[in-house]
């Protein structure tokens, strides 16, 4: 610790906060914006009676890094404003006597709509729900990492936000970072293409992160560089007992092309799954969502909807939205009949019969391309592959002939469809092929 007497009268006259804000303004012009936001914005500064300058940092680990990298720089800037060498003393928030309110400048990306309050627990998700609450109560302590897996639309993302929001509520100073795997991968790519961002990346995911929630981690499959970076992030956070929560559409072992060491780490803590909700839970979810929209849903209506829409909570919500829109637009009363009219074929038995159109739509959603692109002429791999997969699935799962399929896929020749189907057949026979895994997963989705 550097102890130098501070005797500048301006400091006392104008108050420390004035001095501190000019110091910050000055620093802002000298460091990159990410560095400023991460390292300087969260600092608090106070002049003590004994003339020491107390700098409050949010966390322990932050402290040593800050001292090593910016300590000298900060003293220099303060000295310029002070006219003499300051006596800086660093403390982290928890031991600082006055517990100055810590302004969390940190982007968390948490969605307050998704909390434990709005999550309906039932048999299908009871274990995952309990584990999530456990983690929110004792982050980094009990189950690390928590790995939640389930098919689409069953509440993984909801639970992750709930964990994040709860931790944030209990510990406002905690830096909770929720990202989708895609964001993580993009950040890795950006870091690797622009070396200057390495610090920013490290700060964001390691040094200045207390809780890391990564959604849809299956997208790490096949991305080697991102896997290496994630491995490092994982080890660093785990070593500091920072909570990690991962959501995935399948069990760790079943993520294609994922390094063994990551597979095993994903299972170090607790692995929980969420199943399709049973009828009672579906009704309870519908009632909760309806109440949130100020819609009074009679029991028989909830029952009608919940008996017909089974596989996925998102579809239940969709039905509710459609019902609401119908009632508003047609000015109708909510009765069993209006529900039947509003939801029409959603309620018809066997509405799940597979059509070519539905296959194209499902495959397009899966790969995040548009139906128009699927039927269009672009030959980019990112579009051609989904198109070929859809052709293959349509051929194997419906009765449609090659010429009909050609027609449905934007008026193509039947030989084009034939060669696409053969190509995917070949890939499906190959071992360890990413496309084969996609095809299997898509068949499951279409089977639901
Ligand atoms: P996933 O990430 O597993 O695909 P989401 O978490 O996005 O699914 O859930 C889809 C929708 O269903 C969200 O709007 C979410 O709020 C809702 N949902 C899922 N499970 C529940 C539940 N148990 N209680 C309340 N809402 C739920
Ligand atoms: Mg999700």
Short mmCIF file of C-alpha atoms and ligand atoms in Angstrom, two decimals:
data_model
loop_
_atom_site.label_atom_id
_atom_site.label_comp_id
_atom_site.label_asym_id
_atom_site.label_seq_id
_atom_site.Cartn_x
_atom_site.Cartn_y
_atom_site.Cartn_z
CA UNK A 1 0.00 0.00 0.00
CA UNK A 2 1.31 3.44 -0.95
CA UNK A 3 0.84 5.96 1.83
CA UNK A 4 1.22 9.56 0.81
CA UNK A 5 -0.43 12.42 2.54
CA UNK A 6 -3.22 14.16 0.75
CA UNK A 7 -3.55 17.80 1.61
CA UNK A 8 -5.24 19.38 -1.35
CA UNK A 9 -7.91 21.78 -0.11
CA UNK A 10 -10.07 21.53 -3.27
CA UNK A 11 -10.90 17.98 -2.44
CA UNK A 12 -12.41 18.95 0.82
CA UNK A 13 -14.14 22.05 -0.44
CA UNK A 14 -15.81 20.43 -3.42
CA UNK A 15 -16.28 17.00 -1.99
CA UNK A 16 -14.79 13.76 -3.01
CA UNK A 17 -17.49 12.85 -5.47
CA UNK A 18 -16.70 15.87 -7.65
CA UNK A 19 -13.05 14.98 -7.71
CA UNK A 20 -13.87 11.37 -8.45
CA UNK A 21 -16.12 12.18 -11.36
CA UNK A 22 -13.43 14.35 -12.98
CA UNK A 23 -10.91 11.56 -12.45
CA UNK A 24 -13.33 9.14 -14.10
CA UNK A 25 -13.91 11.50 -17.01
CA UNK A 26 -10.21 11.72 -17.49
CA UNK A 27 -9.77 7.95 -17.38
CA UNK A 28 -12.58 7.50 -19.84
CA UNK A 29 -10.56 9.33 -22.46
CA UNK A 30 -7.54 7.12 -21.89
CA UNK A 31 -8.85 3.55 -21.89
CA UNK A 32 -11.05 1.53 -24.20
CA UNK A 33 -14.80 1.73 -23.43
CA UNK A 34 -15.04 -1.97 -22.45
CA UNK A 35 -12.16 -1.59 -20.05
CA UNK A 36 -13.69 1.54 -18.63
CA UNK A 37 -17.08 -0.08 -18.10
CA UNK A 38 -15.64 -3.20 -16.61
CA UNK A 39 -12.90 -1.87 -14.43
CA UNK A 40 -13.49 1.75 -13.62
CA UNK A 41 -17.19 2.37 -13.67
CA UNK A 42 -17.89 -0.05 -10.78
CA UNK A 43 -15.31 1.63 -8.54
CA UNK A 44 -16.24 3.84 -5.67
CA UNK A 45 -13.91 6.29 -4.10
CA UNK A 46 -13.88 7.94 -0.72
CA UNK A 47 -11.54 10.24 1.12
CA UNK A 48 -11.09 9.14 4.70
CA UNK A 49 -10.33 11.22 7.78
CA UNK A 50 -6.80 9.90 7.89
CA UNK A 51 -6.37 11.31 4.36
CA UNK A 52 -6.23 7.93 2.70
CA UNK A 53 -8.15 7.42 -0.52
CA UNK A 54 -10.29 4.33 -0.20
CA UNK A 55 -11.13 2.72 -3.51
CA UNK A 56 -13.91 0.18 -3.29
CA UNK A 57 -13.97 -2.65 -5.79
CA UNK A 58 -16.85 -5.09 -6.16
CA UNK A 59 -15.00 -8.37 -5.64
CA UNK A 60 -11.85 -9.98 -4.23
CA UNK A 61 -10.44 -11.38 -7.40
CA UNK A 62 -11.10 -8.08 -9.13
CA UNK A 63 -8.88 -6.39 -6.62
CA UNK A 64 -5.59 -8.10 -7.35
CA UNK A 65 -6.11 -7.93 -11.06
CA UNK A 66 -6.98 -4.29 -10.85
CA UNK A 67 -4.00 -3.46 -8.68
CA UNK A 68 -1.60 -5.28 -10.98
CA UNK A 69 -2.95 -3.82 -14.17
CA UNK A 70 -4.40 -0.43 -13.38
CA UNK A 71 -3.19 0.43 -9.87
CA UNK A 72 -0.25 2.52 -11.07
CA UNK A 73 -2.33 4.18 -13.74
CA UNK A 74 -5.07 5.11 -11.29
CA UNK A 75 -2.58 6.65 -8.84
CA UNK A 76 -1.07 8.65 -11.66
CA UNK A 77 -4.40 10.06 -12.76
CA UNK A 78 -5.43 10.88 -9.21
CA UNK A 79 -2.05 12.48 -8.58
CA UNK A 80 -2.56 14.81 -11.53
CA UNK A 81 -5.81 16.02 -10.07
CA UNK A 82 -4.49 16.11 -6.54
CA UNK A 83 -1.11 17.65 -7.07
CA UNK A 84 0.56 15.01 -4.92
CA UNK A 85 0.85 11.27 -4.78
CA UNK A 86 -2.33 9.73 -3.37
CA UNK A 87 -2.45 7.13 -0.69
CA UNK A 88 -4.64 4.50 -2.30
CA UNK A 89 -6.21 1.79 -0.29
CA UNK A 90 -8.25 -0.86 -2.04
CA UNK A 91 -11.10 -2.67 -0.38
CA UNK A 92 -13.70 -4.91 -1.76
CA UNK A 93 -17.31 -4.09 -1.24
CA UNK A 94 -18.01 -6.60 1.49
CA UNK A 95 -15.31 -5.33 3.81
CA UNK A 96 -15.82 -1.64 3.03
CA UNK A 97 -17.24 -0.10 6.15
CA UNK A 98 -19.89 2.11 4.60
CA UNK A 99 -21.08 -0.29 1.93
CA UNK A 100 -21.57 2.42 -0.61
CA UNK A 101 -24.33 1.38 -2.98
CA UNK A 102 -22.73 -0.43 -5.84
CA UNK A 103 -24.09 0.67 -9.15
CA UNK A 104 -24.31 -2.39 -11.26
CA UNK A 105 -23.34 -1.16 -14.68
CA UNK A 106 -23.18 -4.71 -15.81
CA UNK A 107 -25.35 -5.90 -18.71
CA UNK A 108 -26.99 -9.07 -17.51
CA UNK A 109 -29.52 -9.76 -20.25
CA UNK A 110 -31.86 -11.32 -17.71
CA UNK A 111 -35.54 -11.32 -18.51
CA UNK A 112 -37.60 -10.40 -15.45
CA UNK A 113 -40.64 -12.06 -16.92
CA UNK A 114 -39.08 -15.46 -16.30
CA UNK A 115 -38.91 -15.93 -12.54
CA UNK A 116 -39.63 -18.71 -10.07
CA UNK A 117 -42.91 -16.97 -9.31
CA UNK A 118 -44.15 -17.51 -12.84
CA UNK A 119 -42.81 -21.04 -13.19
CA UNK A 120 -45.34 -23.80 -12.52
CA UNK A 121 -43.83 -26.82 -10.85
CA UNK A 122 -45.26 -30.24 -11.64
CA UNK A 123 -44.10 -33.84 -11.75
CA UNK A 124 -42.42 -33.34 -15.11
CA UNK A 125 -40.10 -30.60 -13.90
CA UNK A 126 -40.03 -30.96 -10.13
CA UNK A 127 -36.42 -32.10 -9.89
CA UNK A 128 -35.12 -29.45 -12.28
CA UNK A 129 -37.15 -26.81 -10.48
CA UNK A 130 -35.83 -27.83 -7.06
CA UNK A 131 -32.24 -27.97 -8.32
CA UNK A 132 -32.61 -24.52 -9.87
CA UNK A 133 -33.90 -23.10 -6.59
CA UNK A 134 -31.04 -24.79 -4.74
CA UNK A 135 -28.53 -23.15 -7.04
CA UNK A 136 -30.21 -19.76 -6.75
CA UNK A 137 -30.04 -20.01 -2.94
CA UNK A 138 -26.42 -21.11 -2.80
CA UNK A 139 -24.69 -20.24 -6.03
CA UNK A 140 -21.36 -21.95 -6.53
CA UNK A 141 -21.91 -24.08 -3.49
CA UNK A 142 -24.10 -27.05 -4.06
CA UNK A 143 -24.45 -28.13 -7.65
CA UNK A 144 -21.80 -26.85 -9.97
CA UNK A 145 -22.35 -26.91 -12.84
CA UNK A 146 -26.09 -27.37 -13.01
CA UNK A 147 -26.90 -28.97 -16.35
CA UNK A 148 -30.57 -28.79 -17.41
CA UNK A 149 -31.68 -30.72 -20.45
CA UNK A 150 -35.04 -31.08 -22.18
CA UNK A 151 -36.65 -30.89 -25.55
CA UNK A 152 -37.71 -27.56 -26.94
CA UNK A 153 -40.36 -25.45 -25.22
CA UNK A 154 -40.30 -27.17 -21.84
CA UNK A 155 -38.92 -24.37 -19.71
CA UNK A 156 -35.12 -24.54 -19.77
CA UNK A 157 -34.63 -20.92 -20.69
CA UNK A 158 -37.31 -19.90 -18.21
CA UNK A 159 -35.52 -21.71 -15.37
CA UNK A 160 -32.16 -20.20 -16.28
CA UNK A 161 -33.54 -16.67 -16.12
CA UNK A 162 -35.30 -17.54 -12.89
CA UNK A 163 -32.00 -18.60 -11.34
CA UNK A 164 -30.30 -15.45 -12.58
CA UNK A 165 -33.08 -13.12 -11.41
CA UNK A 166 -33.23 -14.74 -7.98
CA UNK A 167 -29.48 -14.45 -7.44
CA UNK A 168 -29.57 -10.87 -8.64
CA UNK A 169 -32.39 -10.11 -6.23
CA UNK A 170 -30.55 -11.56 -3.26
CA UNK A 171 -27.15 -10.19 -4.20
CA UNK A 172 -27.53 -7.06 -6.30
CA UNK A 173 -23.78 -6.73 -6.62
CA UNK A 174 -23.35 -10.17 -8.17
CA UNK A 175 -22.49 -10.09 -11.82
CA UNK A 176 -24.82 -12.55 -13.46
CA UNK A 177 -24.23 -13.20 -17.11
CA UNK A 178 -26.81 -14.98 -19.23
CA UNK A 179 -25.79 -15.74 -22.79
CA UNK A 180 -26.93 -18.05 -25.51
CA UNK A 181 -24.28 -20.38 -26.81
CA UNK A 182 -24.47 -18.54 -30.11
CA UNK A 183 -23.46 -15.29 -28.43
CA UNK A 184 -20.58 -17.07 -26.76
CA UNK A 185 -19.42 -18.53 -30.07
CA UNK A 186 -19.70 -15.13 -31.75
CA UNK A 187 -17.65 -13.57 -28.98
CA UNK A 188 -14.98 -16.23 -29.43
CA UNK A 189 -14.87 -15.64 -33.17
CA UNK A 190 -14.62 -11.92 -32.63
CA UNK A 191 -11.84 -12.33 -30.13
CA UNK A 192 -9.88 -14.61 -32.43
CA UNK A 193 -10.23 -12.34 -35.42
CA UNK A 194 -9.46 -9.20 -33.48
CA UNK A 195 -6.73 -9.96 -30.95
CA UNK A 196 -7.34 -6.73 -29.08
CA UNK A 197 -10.58 -8.09 -27.77
CA UNK A 198 -8.89 -10.86 -25.81
CA UNK A 199 -8.95 -8.76 -22.65
CA UNK A 200 -12.57 -7.88 -23.09
CA UNK A 201 -13.48 -11.51 -23.59
CA UNK A 202 -11.56 -12.62 -20.54
CA UNK A 203 -13.10 -9.91 -18.45
CA UNK A 204 -16.59 -10.63 -19.61
CA UNK A 205 -16.56 -14.37 -19.09
CA UNK A 206 -13.99 -14.92 -16.40
CA UNK A 207 -12.74 -12.03 -14.33
CA UNK A 208 -15.93 -10.11 -14.07
CA UNK A 209 -18.52 -12.82 -13.94
CA UNK A 210 -19.94 -14.36 -10.78
CA UNK A 211 -22.62 -16.51 -12.33
CA UNK A 212 -22.50 -17.74 -15.90
CA UNK A 213 -25.63 -19.11 -17.55
CA UNK A 214 -25.18 -20.51 -21.04
CA UNK A 215 -28.30 -21.51 -22.94
CA UNK A 216 -28.49 -24.10 -25.72
CA UNK A 217 -24.99 -25.35 -25.08
CA UNK A 218 -25.50 -28.08 -27.72
CA UNK A 219 -24.42 -25.47 -30.27
CA UNK A 220 -20.88 -25.92 -29.02
CA UNK A 221 -20.86 -29.25 -30.88
CA UNK A 222 -18.41 -29.25 -33.78
CA UNK A 223 -16.96 -25.82 -32.90
CA UNK A 224 -13.43 -26.64 -31.82
CA UNK A 225 -12.09 -23.19 -31.04
CA UNK A 226 -15.14 -22.27 -29.03
CA UNK A 227 -14.82 -25.51 -27.11
CA UNK A 228 -11.24 -24.68 -26.16
CA UNK A 229 -12.28 -21.23 -24.98
CA UNK A 230 -15.26 -22.59 -23.11
CA UNK A 231 -13.04 -25.16 -21.45
CA UNK A 232 -10.81 -22.36 -20.16
CA UNK A 233 -13.74 -20.26 -19.02
CA UNK A 234 -15.27 -23.26 -17.28
CA UNK A 235 -12.07 -24.11 -15.43
CA UNK A 236 -11.45 -20.55 -14.36
CA UNK A 237 -14.97 -20.01 -13.02
CA UNK A 238 -15.18 -23.45 -11.46
CA UNK A 239 -11.86 -22.86 -9.74
CA UNK A 240 -13.20 -19.65 -8.23
CA UNK A 241 -16.40 -21.44 -7.18
CA UNK A 242 -18.50 -19.30 -9.44
CA UNK A 243 -21.80 -20.88 -10.39
CA UNK A 244 -22.18 -22.24 -13.92
CA UNK A 245 -25.59 -23.24 -15.32
CA UNK A 246 -25.99 -24.87 -18.71
CA UNK A 247 -29.13 -25.68 -20.68
CA UNK A 248 -29.15 -28.15 -23.50
CA UNK A 249 -31.59 -30.04 -25.69
CA UNK A 250 -29.96 -33.36 -24.84
CA UNK A 251 -27.79 -35.22 -22.34
CA UNK A 252 -24.09 -34.19 -22.31
CA UNK A 253 -22.96 -37.50 -23.77
CA UNK A 254 -25.29 -37.05 -26.74
CA UNK A 255 -23.98 -33.69 -27.88
CA UNK A 256 -22.32 -34.47 -31.19
CA UNK A 257 -18.68 -33.61 -31.67
CA UNK A 258 -18.08 -32.33 -28.19
CA UNK A 259 -14.67 -32.88 -26.62
CA UNK A 260 -14.57 -35.62 -24.03
CA UNK A 261 -13.20 -33.30 -21.38
CA UNK A 262 -16.16 -30.96 -21.75
CA UNK A 263 -18.62 -33.83 -21.76
CA UNK A 264 -17.25 -35.01 -18.47
CA UNK A 265 -17.14 -31.53 -16.94
CA UNK A 266 -20.78 -30.99 -17.81
CA UNK A 267 -21.54 -33.92 -15.53
CA UNK A 268 -19.37 -32.87 -12.62
CA UNK A 269 -22.24 -31.20 -10.84
CA UNK A 270 -25.86 -32.15 -11.23
CA UNK A 271 -27.63 -33.15 -14.44
CA UNK A 272 -31.42 -32.74 -14.42
CA UNK A 273 -34.03 -33.13 -17.11
CA UNK A 274 -37.51 -31.78 -17.76
CA UNK A 275 -40.15 -34.03 -19.22
CA UNK A 276 -43.31 -33.19 -21.10
CA UNK A 277 -45.83 -31.80 -18.62
CA UNK A 278 -48.75 -33.99 -17.60
CA UNK A 279 -52.34 -32.83 -18.01
CA UNK A 280 -52.60 -31.27 -14.57
CA UNK A 281 -49.44 -29.28 -15.02
CA UNK A 282 -50.53 -28.16 -18.46
CA UNK A 283 -53.78 -26.88 -17.02
CA UNK A 284 -51.96 -25.10 -14.22
CA UNK A 285 -49.56 -23.49 -16.69
CA UNK A 286 -52.43 -22.32 -18.86
CA UNK A 287 -54.19 -20.82 -15.86
CA UNK A 288 -51.04 -19.02 -14.76
CA UNK A 289 -50.36 -17.60 -18.21
CA UNK A 290 -54.01 -16.58 -18.61
CA UNK A 291 -54.00 -14.78 -15.27
CA UNK A 292 -50.85 -12.94 -16.28
CA UNK A 293 -52.77 -11.67 -19.31
CA UNK A 294 -55.86 -10.83 -17.24
CA UNK A 295 -57.82 -13.51 -19.00
CA UNK A 296 -60.23 -15.50 -16.89
CA UNK A 297 -60.00 -19.03 -18.18
CA UNK A 298 -62.79 -21.37 -17.04
CA UNK A 299 -61.67 -24.84 -16.02
CA UNK A 300 -63.44 -26.63 -18.89
CA UNK A 301 -61.77 -24.38 -21.43
CA UNK A 302 -58.35 -24.92 -19.90
CA UNK A 303 -59.06 -28.62 -19.93
CA UNK A 304 -60.09 -28.59 -23.58
CA UNK A 305 -56.92 -26.83 -24.65
CA UNK A 306 -54.63 -28.84 -22.39
CA UNK A 307 -56.00 -32.18 -23.56
CA UNK A 308 -55.20 -31.35 -27.15
CA UNK A 309 -51.91 -29.58 -26.88
CA UNK A 310 -49.52 -31.86 -25.13
CA UNK A 311 -45.94 -31.76 -26.10
CA UNK A 312 -44.79 -28.28 -25.53
CA UNK A 313 -45.50 -25.34 -23.26
CA UNK A 314 -44.72 -22.81 -25.94
CA UNK A 315 -47.57 -24.23 -28.03
CA UNK A 316 -49.91 -23.89 -25.06
CA UNK A 317 -48.96 -20.25 -24.89
CA UNK A 318 -49.51 -19.92 -28.61
CA UNK A 319 -53.02 -21.29 -28.23
CA UNK A 320 -53.75 -18.78 -25.51
CA UNK A 321 -52.47 -15.90 -27.61
CA UNK A 322 -54.59 -17.02 -30.52
CA UNK A 323 -57.64 -17.36 -28.30
CA UNK A 324 -57.17 -13.88 -26.89
CA UNK A 325 -56.72 -12.34 -30.31
CA UNK A 326 -59.84 -14.10 -31.56
CA UNK A 327 -61.95 -12.90 -28.65
CA UNK A 328 -60.75 -9.34 -29.05
CA UNK A 329 -61.06 -9.15 -32.81
CA UNK A 330 -64.48 -10.76 -33.01
CA UNK A 331 -65.75 -9.30 -29.80
CA UNK A 332 -66.89 -12.73 -28.64
CA UNK A 333 -67.53 -14.14 -25.20
CA UNK A 334 -65.25 -16.83 -23.91
CA UNK A 335 -67.25 -20.05 -24.30
CA UNK A 336 -66.38 -23.58 -25.32
CA UNK A 337 -67.73 -22.80 -28.78
CA UNK A 338 -65.68 -19.68 -29.27
CA UNK A 339 -62.62 -21.62 -28.14
CA UNK A 340 -63.32 -24.28 -30.75
CA UNK A 341 -63.69 -21.62 -33.41
CA UNK A 342 -60.61 -19.76 -32.30
CA UNK A 343 -58.34 -22.74 -32.09
CA UNK A 344 -59.86 -24.66 -34.95
CA UNK A 345 -57.52 -27.30 -36.24
CA UNK A 346 -55.23 -27.05 -33.21
CA UNK A 347 -57.92 -29.03 -31.43
CA UNK A 348 -58.66 -31.52 -34.16
CA UNK A 349 -57.49 -35.04 -33.35
CA UNK A 350 -54.62 -36.03 -35.56
CA UNK A 351 -53.71 -32.47 -36.44
CA UNK A 352 -50.19 -33.72 -36.16
CA UNK A 353 -50.34 -35.57 -39.46
CA UNK A 354 -47.12 -34.79 -41.22
CA UNK A 355 -47.25 -32.63 -44.31
CA UNK A 356 -44.41 -31.54 -46.57
CA UNK A 357 -45.17 -27.97 -45.56
CA UNK A 358 -44.85 -28.78 -41.89
CA UNK A 359 -41.56 -30.55 -42.48
CA UNK A 360 -40.17 -27.57 -44.38
CA UNK A 361 -41.32 -25.24 -41.61
CA UNK A 362 -39.85 -27.39 -38.85
CA UNK A 363 -36.50 -27.83 -40.58
CA UNK A 364 -36.38 -24.10 -41.35
CA UNK A 365 -36.98 -23.29 -37.66
CA UNK A 366 -34.38 -25.80 -36.57
CA UNK A 367 -31.66 -24.25 -38.71
CA UNK A 368 -32.92 -20.67 -38.36
CA UNK A 369 -33.48 -20.10 -42.05
CA UNK A 370 -36.70 -18.91 -43.64
CA UNK A 371 -39.19 -21.04 -45.54
CA UNK A 372 -38.63 -18.73 -48.49
CA UNK A 373 -34.92 -19.51 -48.45
CA UNK A 374 -35.69 -23.22 -48.23
CA UNK A 375 -37.69 -22.97 -51.43
CA UNK A 376 -35.42 -20.43 -53.06
CA UNK A 377 -32.36 -20.86 -55.21
CA UNK A 378 -29.48 -19.85 -52.94
CA UNK A 379 -26.75 -22.49 -52.95
CA UNK A 380 -24.95 -21.36 -49.82
CA UNK A 381 -24.26 -24.32 -47.57
CA UNK A 382 -26.08 -22.74 -44.66
CA UNK A 383 -29.25 -22.89 -46.76
CA UNK A 384 -28.59 -25.81 -49.10
CA UNK A 385 -27.97 -28.23 -46.22
CA UNK A 386 -31.29 -27.50 -44.46
CA UNK A 387 -33.02 -27.73 -47.84
CA UNK A 388 -31.51 -31.17 -48.52
CA UNK A 389 -32.35 -32.38 -45.03
CA UNK A 390 -35.96 -31.24 -45.49
CA UNK A 391 -36.17 -33.01 -48.84
CA UNK A 392 -34.86 -36.19 -47.28
CA UNK A 393 -37.29 -36.03 -44.36
CA UNK A 394 -40.21 -35.22 -46.63
CA UNK A 395 -39.36 -38.20 -48.82
CA UNK A 396 -39.02 -40.61 -45.91
CA UNK A 397 -41.87 -39.35 -43.73
CA UNK A 398 -44.61 -38.61 -46.28
CA UNK A 399 -46.05 -40.33 -49.33
CA UNK A 400 -45.06 -37.51 -51.66
CA UNK A 401 -43.33 -38.49 -54.93
CA UNK A 402 -40.10 -36.95 -56.24
CA UNK A 403 -41.89 -34.75 -58.79
CA UNK A 404 -44.36 -33.53 -56.16
CA UNK A 405 -41.49 -32.73 -53.83
CA UNK A 406 -39.70 -30.86 -56.61
CA UNK A 407 -42.85 -28.82 -57.01
CA UNK A 408 -43.16 -28.13 -53.28
CA UNK A 409 -39.55 -27.03 -53.00
CA UNK A 410 -39.96 -24.07 -55.30
CA UNK A 411 -40.49 -25.84 -58.63
CA UNK A 412 -37.32 -27.90 -58.85
CA UNK A 413 -36.62 -30.82 -61.10
CA UNK A 414 -37.32 -34.22 -59.53
CA UNK A 415 -33.69 -35.32 -60.12
CA UNK A 416 -32.51 -32.49 -57.87
CA UNK A 417 -34.63 -33.86 -55.05
CA UNK A 418 -33.46 -37.39 -55.76
CA UNK A 419 -29.78 -36.50 -55.50
CA UNK A 420 -30.37 -34.49 -52.33
CA UNK A 421 -32.16 -37.44 -50.74
CA UNK A 422 -29.36 -39.80 -51.73
CA UNK A 423 -26.73 -37.45 -50.38
CA UNK A 424 -28.39 -37.21 -46.98
CA UNK A 425 -28.91 -40.98 -46.91
CA UNK A 426 -25.17 -41.40 -47.38
CA UNK A 427 -24.37 -38.92 -44.63
CA UNK A 428 -26.79 -40.62 -42.26
CA UNK A 429 -24.91 -43.88 -42.68
CA UNK A 430 -21.56 -42.25 -41.88
CA UNK A 431 -20.37 -42.37 -38.31
CA UNK A 432 -20.17 -39.24 -36.13
CA UNK A 433 -21.81 -37.02 -38.69
CA UNK A 434 -23.38 -33.79 -37.58
CA UNK A 435 -26.09 -33.96 -40.26
CA UNK A 436 -27.03 -37.46 -39.13
CA UNK A 437 -27.57 -36.12 -35.62
CA UNK A 438 -29.67 -33.27 -36.98
CA UNK A 439 -31.80 -35.69 -38.97
CA UNK A 440 -32.37 -37.85 -35.93
CA UNK A 441 -33.25 -34.88 -33.78
CA UNK A 442 -35.60 -33.50 -36.43
CA UNK A 443 -37.34 -36.85 -36.77
CA UNK A 444 -37.95 -36.77 -33.03
CA UNK A 445 -39.32 -33.24 -33.20
CA UNK A 446 -41.63 -34.15 -36.07
CA UNK A 447 -42.77 -37.22 -34.20
CA UNK A 448 -43.93 -35.24 -31.17
P1 LIG B 1 -36.98 -24.05 -23.69
O1 LIG B 1 -35.88 -23.10 -23.37
O2 LIG B 1 -36.88 -25.33 -22.94
O3 LIG B 1 -37.14 -24.27 -25.17
P2 LIG B 1 -38.66 -21.98 -22.61
O4 LIG B 1 -38.05 -21.82 -21.28
O5 LIG B 1 -38.36 -20.94 -23.62
O6 LIG B 1 -38.35 -23.41 -23.23
O7 LIG B 1 -40.24 -22.13 -22.41
C1 LIG B 1 -41.16 -21.86 -23.46
C2 LIG B 1 -42.30 -21.07 -22.90
O8 LIG B 1 -43.03 -21.90 -22.01
C3 LIG B 1 -41.85 -19.88 -22.09
O9 LIG B 1 -42.68 -18.80 -22.34
C4 LIG B 1 -41.97 -20.32 -20.64
O10 LIG B 1 -42.33 -19.26 -19.80
C5 LIG B 1 -43.10 -21.33 -20.72
N1 LIG B 1 -42.94 -22.40 -19.72
C6 LIG B 1 -42.30 -23.58 -19.87
N2 LIG B 1 -42.40 -24.33 -18.76
C7 LIG B 1 -43.13 -23.61 -17.89
C8 LIG B 1 -43.60 -23.84 -16.55
N3 LIG B 1 -43.33 -24.96 -15.90
N4 LIG B 1 -44.32 -22.86 -15.97
C9 LIG B 1 -44.62 -21.73 -16.63
N5 LIG B 1 -44.23 -21.46 -17.87
C10 LIG B 1 -43.48 -22.37 -18.51
MG1 LIG B 2 -34.59 -22.15 -24.66
#
